[in-house]
Short mmCIF file of C-alpha atoms in Angstrom, two decimals:
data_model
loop_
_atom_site.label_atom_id
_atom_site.label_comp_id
_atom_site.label_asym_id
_atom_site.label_seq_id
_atom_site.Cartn_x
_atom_site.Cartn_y
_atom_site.Cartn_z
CA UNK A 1 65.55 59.39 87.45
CA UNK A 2 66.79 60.69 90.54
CA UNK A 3 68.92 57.94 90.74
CA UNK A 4 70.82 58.35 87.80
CA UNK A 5 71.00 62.22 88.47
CA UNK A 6 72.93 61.55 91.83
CA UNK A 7 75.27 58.64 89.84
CA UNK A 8 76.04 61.04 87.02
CA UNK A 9 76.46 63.47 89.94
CA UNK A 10 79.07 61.18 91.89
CA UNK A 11 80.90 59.60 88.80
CA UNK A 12 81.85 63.24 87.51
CA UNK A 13 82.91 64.32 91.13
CA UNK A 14 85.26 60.43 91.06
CA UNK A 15 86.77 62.05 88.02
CA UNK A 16 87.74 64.96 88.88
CA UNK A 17 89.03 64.20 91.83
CA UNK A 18 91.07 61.59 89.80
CA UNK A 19 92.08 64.68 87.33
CA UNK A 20 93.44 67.19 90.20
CA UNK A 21 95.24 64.10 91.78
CA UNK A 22 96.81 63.38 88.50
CA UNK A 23 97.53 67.39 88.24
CA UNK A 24 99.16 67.63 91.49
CA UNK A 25 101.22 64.89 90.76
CA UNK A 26 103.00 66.39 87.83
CA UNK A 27 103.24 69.66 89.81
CA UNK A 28 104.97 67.62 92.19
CA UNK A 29 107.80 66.58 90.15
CA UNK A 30 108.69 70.44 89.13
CA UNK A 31 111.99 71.35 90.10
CA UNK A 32 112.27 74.59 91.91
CA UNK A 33 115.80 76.68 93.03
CA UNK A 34 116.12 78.71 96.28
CA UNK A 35 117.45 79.17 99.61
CA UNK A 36 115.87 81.25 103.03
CA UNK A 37 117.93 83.86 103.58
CA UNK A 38 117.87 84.62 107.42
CA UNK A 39 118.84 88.35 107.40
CA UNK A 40 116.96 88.89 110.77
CA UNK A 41 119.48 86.34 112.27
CA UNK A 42 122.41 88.31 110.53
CA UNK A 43 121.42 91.51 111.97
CA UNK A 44 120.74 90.19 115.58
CA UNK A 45 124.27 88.42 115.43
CA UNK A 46 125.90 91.32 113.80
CA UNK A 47 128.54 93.76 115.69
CA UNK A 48 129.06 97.63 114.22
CA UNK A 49 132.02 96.30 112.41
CA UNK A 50 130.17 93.60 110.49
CA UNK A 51 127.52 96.90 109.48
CA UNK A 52 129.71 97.32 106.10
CA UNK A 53 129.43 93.37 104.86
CA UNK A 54 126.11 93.38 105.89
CA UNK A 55 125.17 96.59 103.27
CA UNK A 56 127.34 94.35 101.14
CA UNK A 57 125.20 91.36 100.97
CA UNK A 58 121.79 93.20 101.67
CA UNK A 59 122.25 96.43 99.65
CA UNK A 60 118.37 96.54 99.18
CA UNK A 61 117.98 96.72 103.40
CA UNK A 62 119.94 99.33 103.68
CA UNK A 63 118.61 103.23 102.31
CA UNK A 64 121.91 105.36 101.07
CA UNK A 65 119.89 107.96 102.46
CA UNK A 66 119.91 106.51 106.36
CA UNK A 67 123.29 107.55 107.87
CA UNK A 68 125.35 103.59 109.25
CA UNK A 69 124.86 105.66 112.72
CA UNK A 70 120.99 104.49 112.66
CA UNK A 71 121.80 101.34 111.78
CA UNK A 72 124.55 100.86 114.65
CA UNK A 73 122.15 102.28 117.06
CA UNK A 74 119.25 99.49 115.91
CA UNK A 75 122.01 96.52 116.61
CA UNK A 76 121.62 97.82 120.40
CA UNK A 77 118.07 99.19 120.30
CA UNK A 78 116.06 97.21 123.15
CA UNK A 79 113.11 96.87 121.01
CA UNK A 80 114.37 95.63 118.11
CA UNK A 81 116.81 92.95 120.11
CA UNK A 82 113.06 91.75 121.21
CA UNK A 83 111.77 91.83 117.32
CA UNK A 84 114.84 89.65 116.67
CA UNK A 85 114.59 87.09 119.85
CA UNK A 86 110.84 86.61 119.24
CA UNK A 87 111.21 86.67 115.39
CA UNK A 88 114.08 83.88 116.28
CA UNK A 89 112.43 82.02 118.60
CA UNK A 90 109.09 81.33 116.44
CA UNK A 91 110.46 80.59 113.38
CA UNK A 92 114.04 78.87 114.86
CA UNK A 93 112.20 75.95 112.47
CA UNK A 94 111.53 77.14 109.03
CA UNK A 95 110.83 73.82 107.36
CA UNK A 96 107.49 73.84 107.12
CA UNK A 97 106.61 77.10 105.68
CA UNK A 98 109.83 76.64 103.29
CA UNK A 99 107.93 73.78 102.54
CA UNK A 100 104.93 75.18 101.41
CA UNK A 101 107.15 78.14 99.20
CA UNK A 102 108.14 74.89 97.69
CA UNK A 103 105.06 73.59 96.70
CA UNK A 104 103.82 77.39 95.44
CA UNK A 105 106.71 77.95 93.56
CA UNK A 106 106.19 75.06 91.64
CA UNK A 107 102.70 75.89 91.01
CA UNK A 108 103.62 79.28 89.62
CA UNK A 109 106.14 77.62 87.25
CA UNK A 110 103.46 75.28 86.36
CA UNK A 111 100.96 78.30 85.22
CA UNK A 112 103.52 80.62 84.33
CA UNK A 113 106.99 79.18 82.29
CA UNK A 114 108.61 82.46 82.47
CA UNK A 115 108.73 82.27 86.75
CA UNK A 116 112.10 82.23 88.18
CA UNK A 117 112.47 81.86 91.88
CA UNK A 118 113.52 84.90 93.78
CA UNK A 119 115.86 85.67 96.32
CA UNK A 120 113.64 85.03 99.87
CA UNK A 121 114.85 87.70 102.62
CA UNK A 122 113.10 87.26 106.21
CA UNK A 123 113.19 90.63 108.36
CA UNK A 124 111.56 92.23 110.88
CA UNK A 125 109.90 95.09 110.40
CA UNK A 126 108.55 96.87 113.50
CA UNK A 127 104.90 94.65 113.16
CA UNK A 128 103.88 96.21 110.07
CA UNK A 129 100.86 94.02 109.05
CA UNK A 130 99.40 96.52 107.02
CA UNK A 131 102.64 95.33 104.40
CA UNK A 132 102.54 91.41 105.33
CA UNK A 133 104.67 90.66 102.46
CA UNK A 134 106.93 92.37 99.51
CA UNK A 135 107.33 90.67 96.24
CA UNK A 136 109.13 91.55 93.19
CA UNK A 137 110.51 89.83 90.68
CA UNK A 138 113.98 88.94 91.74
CA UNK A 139 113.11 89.41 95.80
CA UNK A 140 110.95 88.33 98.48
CA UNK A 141 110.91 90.24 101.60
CA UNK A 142 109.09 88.17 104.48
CA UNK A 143 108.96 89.94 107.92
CA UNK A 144 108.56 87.57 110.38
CA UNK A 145 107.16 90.11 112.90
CA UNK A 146 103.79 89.90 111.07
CA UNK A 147 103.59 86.14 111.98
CA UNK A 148 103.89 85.57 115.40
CA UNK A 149 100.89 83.95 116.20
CA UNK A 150 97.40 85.76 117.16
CA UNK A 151 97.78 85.53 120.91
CA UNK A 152 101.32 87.03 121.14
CA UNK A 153 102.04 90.15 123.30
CA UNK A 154 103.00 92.73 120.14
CA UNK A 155 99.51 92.23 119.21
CA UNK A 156 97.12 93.50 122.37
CA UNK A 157 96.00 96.26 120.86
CA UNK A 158 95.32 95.00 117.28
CA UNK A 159 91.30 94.29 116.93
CA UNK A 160 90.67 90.21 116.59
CA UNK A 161 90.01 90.48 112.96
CA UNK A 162 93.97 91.59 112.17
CA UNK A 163 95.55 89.16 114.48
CA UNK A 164 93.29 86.14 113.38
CA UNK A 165 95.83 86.37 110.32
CA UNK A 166 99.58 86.92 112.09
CA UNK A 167 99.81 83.51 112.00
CA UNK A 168 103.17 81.31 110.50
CA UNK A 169 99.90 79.22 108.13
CA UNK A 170 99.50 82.82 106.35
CA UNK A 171 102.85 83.08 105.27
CA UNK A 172 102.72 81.38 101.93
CA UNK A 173 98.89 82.74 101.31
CA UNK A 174 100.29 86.68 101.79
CA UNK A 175 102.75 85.35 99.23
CA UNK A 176 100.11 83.99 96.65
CA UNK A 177 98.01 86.85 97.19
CA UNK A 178 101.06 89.26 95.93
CA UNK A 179 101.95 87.05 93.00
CA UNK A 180 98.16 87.07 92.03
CA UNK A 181 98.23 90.95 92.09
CA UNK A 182 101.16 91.12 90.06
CA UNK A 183 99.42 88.76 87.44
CA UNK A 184 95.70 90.36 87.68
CA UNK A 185 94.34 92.91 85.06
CA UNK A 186 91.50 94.50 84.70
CA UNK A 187 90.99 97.70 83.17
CA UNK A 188 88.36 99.07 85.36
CA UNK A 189 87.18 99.11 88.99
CA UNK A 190 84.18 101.25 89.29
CA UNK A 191 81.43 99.34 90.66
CA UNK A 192 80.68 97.05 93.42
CA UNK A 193 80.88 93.90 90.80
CA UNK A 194 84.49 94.96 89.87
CA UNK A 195 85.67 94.97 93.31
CA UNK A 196 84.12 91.72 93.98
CA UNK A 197 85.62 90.02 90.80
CA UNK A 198 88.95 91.92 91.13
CA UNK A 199 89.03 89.70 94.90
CA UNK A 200 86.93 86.80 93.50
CA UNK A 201 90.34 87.01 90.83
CA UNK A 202 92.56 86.23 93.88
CA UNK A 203 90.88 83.73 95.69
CA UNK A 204 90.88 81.66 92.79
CA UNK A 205 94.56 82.20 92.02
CA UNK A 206 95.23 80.68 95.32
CA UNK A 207 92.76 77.47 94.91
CA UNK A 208 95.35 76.95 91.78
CA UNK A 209 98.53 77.40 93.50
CA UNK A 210 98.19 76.48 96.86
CA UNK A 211 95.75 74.07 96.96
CA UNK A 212 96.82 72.44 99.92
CA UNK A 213 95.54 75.34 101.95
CA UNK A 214 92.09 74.98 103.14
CA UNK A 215 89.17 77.20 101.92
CA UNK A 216 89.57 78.97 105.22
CA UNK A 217 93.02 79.58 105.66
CA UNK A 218 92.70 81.12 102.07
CA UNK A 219 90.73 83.78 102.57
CA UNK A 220 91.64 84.85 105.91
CA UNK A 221 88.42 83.13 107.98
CA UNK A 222 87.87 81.04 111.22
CA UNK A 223 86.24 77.54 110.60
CA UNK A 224 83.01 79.20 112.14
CA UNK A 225 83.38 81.79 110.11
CA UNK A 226 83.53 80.18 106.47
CA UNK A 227 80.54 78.11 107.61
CA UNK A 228 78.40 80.85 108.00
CA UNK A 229 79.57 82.16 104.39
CA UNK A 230 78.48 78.70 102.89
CA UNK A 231 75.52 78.30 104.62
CA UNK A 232 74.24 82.04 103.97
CA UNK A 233 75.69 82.03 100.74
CA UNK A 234 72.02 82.50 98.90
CA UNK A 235 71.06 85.21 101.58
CA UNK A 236 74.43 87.20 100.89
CA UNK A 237 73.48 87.24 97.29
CA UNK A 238 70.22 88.11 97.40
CA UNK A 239 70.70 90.77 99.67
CA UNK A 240 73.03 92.38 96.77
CA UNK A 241 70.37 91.99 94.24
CA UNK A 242 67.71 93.05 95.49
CA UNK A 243 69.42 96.05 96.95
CA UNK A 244 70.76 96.99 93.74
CA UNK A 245 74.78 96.65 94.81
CA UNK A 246 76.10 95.09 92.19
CA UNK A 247 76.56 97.80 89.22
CA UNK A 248 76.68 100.83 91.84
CA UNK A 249 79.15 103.16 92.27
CA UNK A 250 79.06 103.94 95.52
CA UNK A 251 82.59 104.12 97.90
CA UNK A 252 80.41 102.93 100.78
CA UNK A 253 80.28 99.53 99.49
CA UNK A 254 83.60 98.22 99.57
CA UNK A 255 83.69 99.88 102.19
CA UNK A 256 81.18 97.55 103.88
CA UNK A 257 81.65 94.51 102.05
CA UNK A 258 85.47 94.11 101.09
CA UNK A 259 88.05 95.81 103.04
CA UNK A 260 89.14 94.39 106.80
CA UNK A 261 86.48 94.44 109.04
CA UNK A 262 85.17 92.92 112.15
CA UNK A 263 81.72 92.24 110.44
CA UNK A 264 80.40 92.89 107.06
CA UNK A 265 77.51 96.04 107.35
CA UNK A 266 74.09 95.30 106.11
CA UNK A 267 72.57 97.66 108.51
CA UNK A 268 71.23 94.24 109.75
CA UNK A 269 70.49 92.86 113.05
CA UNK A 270 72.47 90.34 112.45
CA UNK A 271 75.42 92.08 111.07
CA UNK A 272 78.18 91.57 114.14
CA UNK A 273 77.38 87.58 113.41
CA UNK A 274 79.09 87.84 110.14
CA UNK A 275 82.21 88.09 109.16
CA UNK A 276 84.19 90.85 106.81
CA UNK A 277 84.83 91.09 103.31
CA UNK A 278 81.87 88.65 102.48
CA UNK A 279 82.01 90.88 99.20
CA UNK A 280 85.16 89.13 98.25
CA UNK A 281 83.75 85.57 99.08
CA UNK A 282 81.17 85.70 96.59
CA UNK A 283 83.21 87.34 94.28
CA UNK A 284 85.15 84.23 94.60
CA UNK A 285 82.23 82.05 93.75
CA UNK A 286 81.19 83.96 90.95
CA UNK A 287 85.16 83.37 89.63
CA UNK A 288 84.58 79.62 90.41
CA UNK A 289 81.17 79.54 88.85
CA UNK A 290 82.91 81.04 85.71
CA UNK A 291 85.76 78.91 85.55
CA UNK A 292 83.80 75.48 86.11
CA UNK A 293 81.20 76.27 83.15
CA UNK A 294 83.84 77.96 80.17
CA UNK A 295 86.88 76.45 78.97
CA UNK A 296 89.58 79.19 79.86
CA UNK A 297 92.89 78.85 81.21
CA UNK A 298 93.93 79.98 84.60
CA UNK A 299 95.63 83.22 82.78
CA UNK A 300 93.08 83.97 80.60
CA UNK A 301 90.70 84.64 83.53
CA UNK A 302 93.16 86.86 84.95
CA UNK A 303 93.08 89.00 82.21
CA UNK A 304 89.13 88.29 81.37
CA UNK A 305 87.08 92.09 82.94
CA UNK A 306 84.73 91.16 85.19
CA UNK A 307 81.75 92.08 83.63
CA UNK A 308 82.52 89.42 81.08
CA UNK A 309 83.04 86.75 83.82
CA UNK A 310 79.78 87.72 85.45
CA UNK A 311 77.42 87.38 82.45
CA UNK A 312 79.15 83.79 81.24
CA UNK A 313 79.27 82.33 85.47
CA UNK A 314 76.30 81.29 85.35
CA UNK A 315 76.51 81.98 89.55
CA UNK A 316 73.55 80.56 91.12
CA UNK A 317 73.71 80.02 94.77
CA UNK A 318 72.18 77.20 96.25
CA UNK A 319 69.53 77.47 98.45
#
């Protein structure tokens, strides 16, 4: 019996394997529009004179409320010549990650018909990581600043858990995250269970349109780190139960469990072993749970509350 368990077992994995290959193929043949627009380099090369065709290009960089002095005085600012060299020098290759926009834009069309690709704007933007990336509908601001790698000198004073993630490999999942909060509803987020399915929401997004990011580089972890998730992935969830998390109210507890943090805080011994927002992982498994046992499409779930994808997961952690 155990026999044909693990052959049923294997055979349905063959398949679906077969089924996302076949998927990613069509995806594949999606034709998507769009250029990188390098106005970091056009600012760095620019002289005071060039200010006004600049403001005519960019109108969006430049506030009617910021006097053109400013702006002359930031083409000679020592500071922001350095933003612009490093900026230049780290991405003087943009392939790749244009690359990648590639590949997500065509997975957004896939999901959503009505996508259009937007204008894509790089920048600097004096290492503001708490705003990785801007998206609206028409424009994509990308400031290179905030993806410099996590041993460069702008970043000694930022605490390992931020710099982990000012890597060039997070450029396209800042972007996915954005589009997936643009497309996300849900019309409450009061309890513990809500934040973790509002996050859960996300993660999932990205397994759909950038699939050819690992796990890790998804949600924001070391190798070492996502290991311990999976391999404590019962203990997390217990831990929530039995402590009654999951329908409180509390502000402590995203707090502890889903914001950026060095560690996730269950008053444990063992807490500075884990990693942060371990709230968010399992809402993530709860969303894949869901997904896997109800026929709903990728949208759908978006819009689905949470409580609703809770009771119908069926999320059972292995042991």
């Amino acid at each position: 019996m155990r026999k044909i368990t693990l052959f049923v077992f294997v055979l349905a994995a063959f398949f679906s394997c077969k089924n996302d290959e076949a998927l990613e193929n069509e995806i594949a043949k999606i034709d998507t529009h769009f250029n990188i627009e390098r106005f970091d380099r056009a600012f760095a090369e620019a002289k005071p004179e060039d200010l006004g065709q600049l403001k005519k290009v960019y109108p969006f960089m430049f506030s009617n409320h910021v006097p053109d002095s400013i702006f002359i005085a930031q083409m000679s600012d020592t500071l922001q010549n350095e933003l612009l060299n490093e900026a230049s020098k780290k991405f003087n290759d943009f392939s790749t990650i244009k690359n990648e926009i590639n590949r997500l834009f065509q997975h957004l069309k896939y999901y959503n018909v009505s996508f259009t690709e937007p204008r894509i704007i790089t920048l600097t933007n004096n290492v503001s990581y708490r705003d990785k990336v801007i998206v609206t509908d028409t424009i994509v601001l990308i400031p290179l600043d905030n993806y410099l790698g996590q041993d460069h000198k702008f970043y000694g004073n930022f605490p390992k858990y931020i710099t982990q993630n000012l890597e060039p490999s997070q450029v396209v999942v800042d972007l996915a995250k954005a589009y997936a909060e643009k497309q996300i509803f849900q019309s409450q987020r009061k309890t513990f269970l809500d934040e973790m399915i509002f996050f859960g929401k996300q993660l999932y997004f990205k397994d759909k349109v950038i699939p050819f990011k690992t796990d890790a580089e998804k949600i924001g972890y070391s190798k070492e780190q996502l290991e311990f998730a999976n391999f404590n992935e019962d203990m997390i969830w217990t831990e929530f139960v039995e402590n009654e998390m999951l329908y409180n109210t509390d502000s402590s507890l995203p707090a502890r469990f889903i914001a950026e943090a060095p560690f996730s805080k269950f008053f444990l011994a063992l807490d500075n072993e884990t990693p942060g927002r371990l709230g968010q992982y399992i809402g993530w498994q709860i969303v894949r749970s869901y997904m896997k046992n109800n026929k709903v499409s990728l949208n759908e779930m978006l819009q689905t509350e949470a409580i609703d994808i809770f009771n119908k997961s069926n999320y059972k952690p292995s042991k």
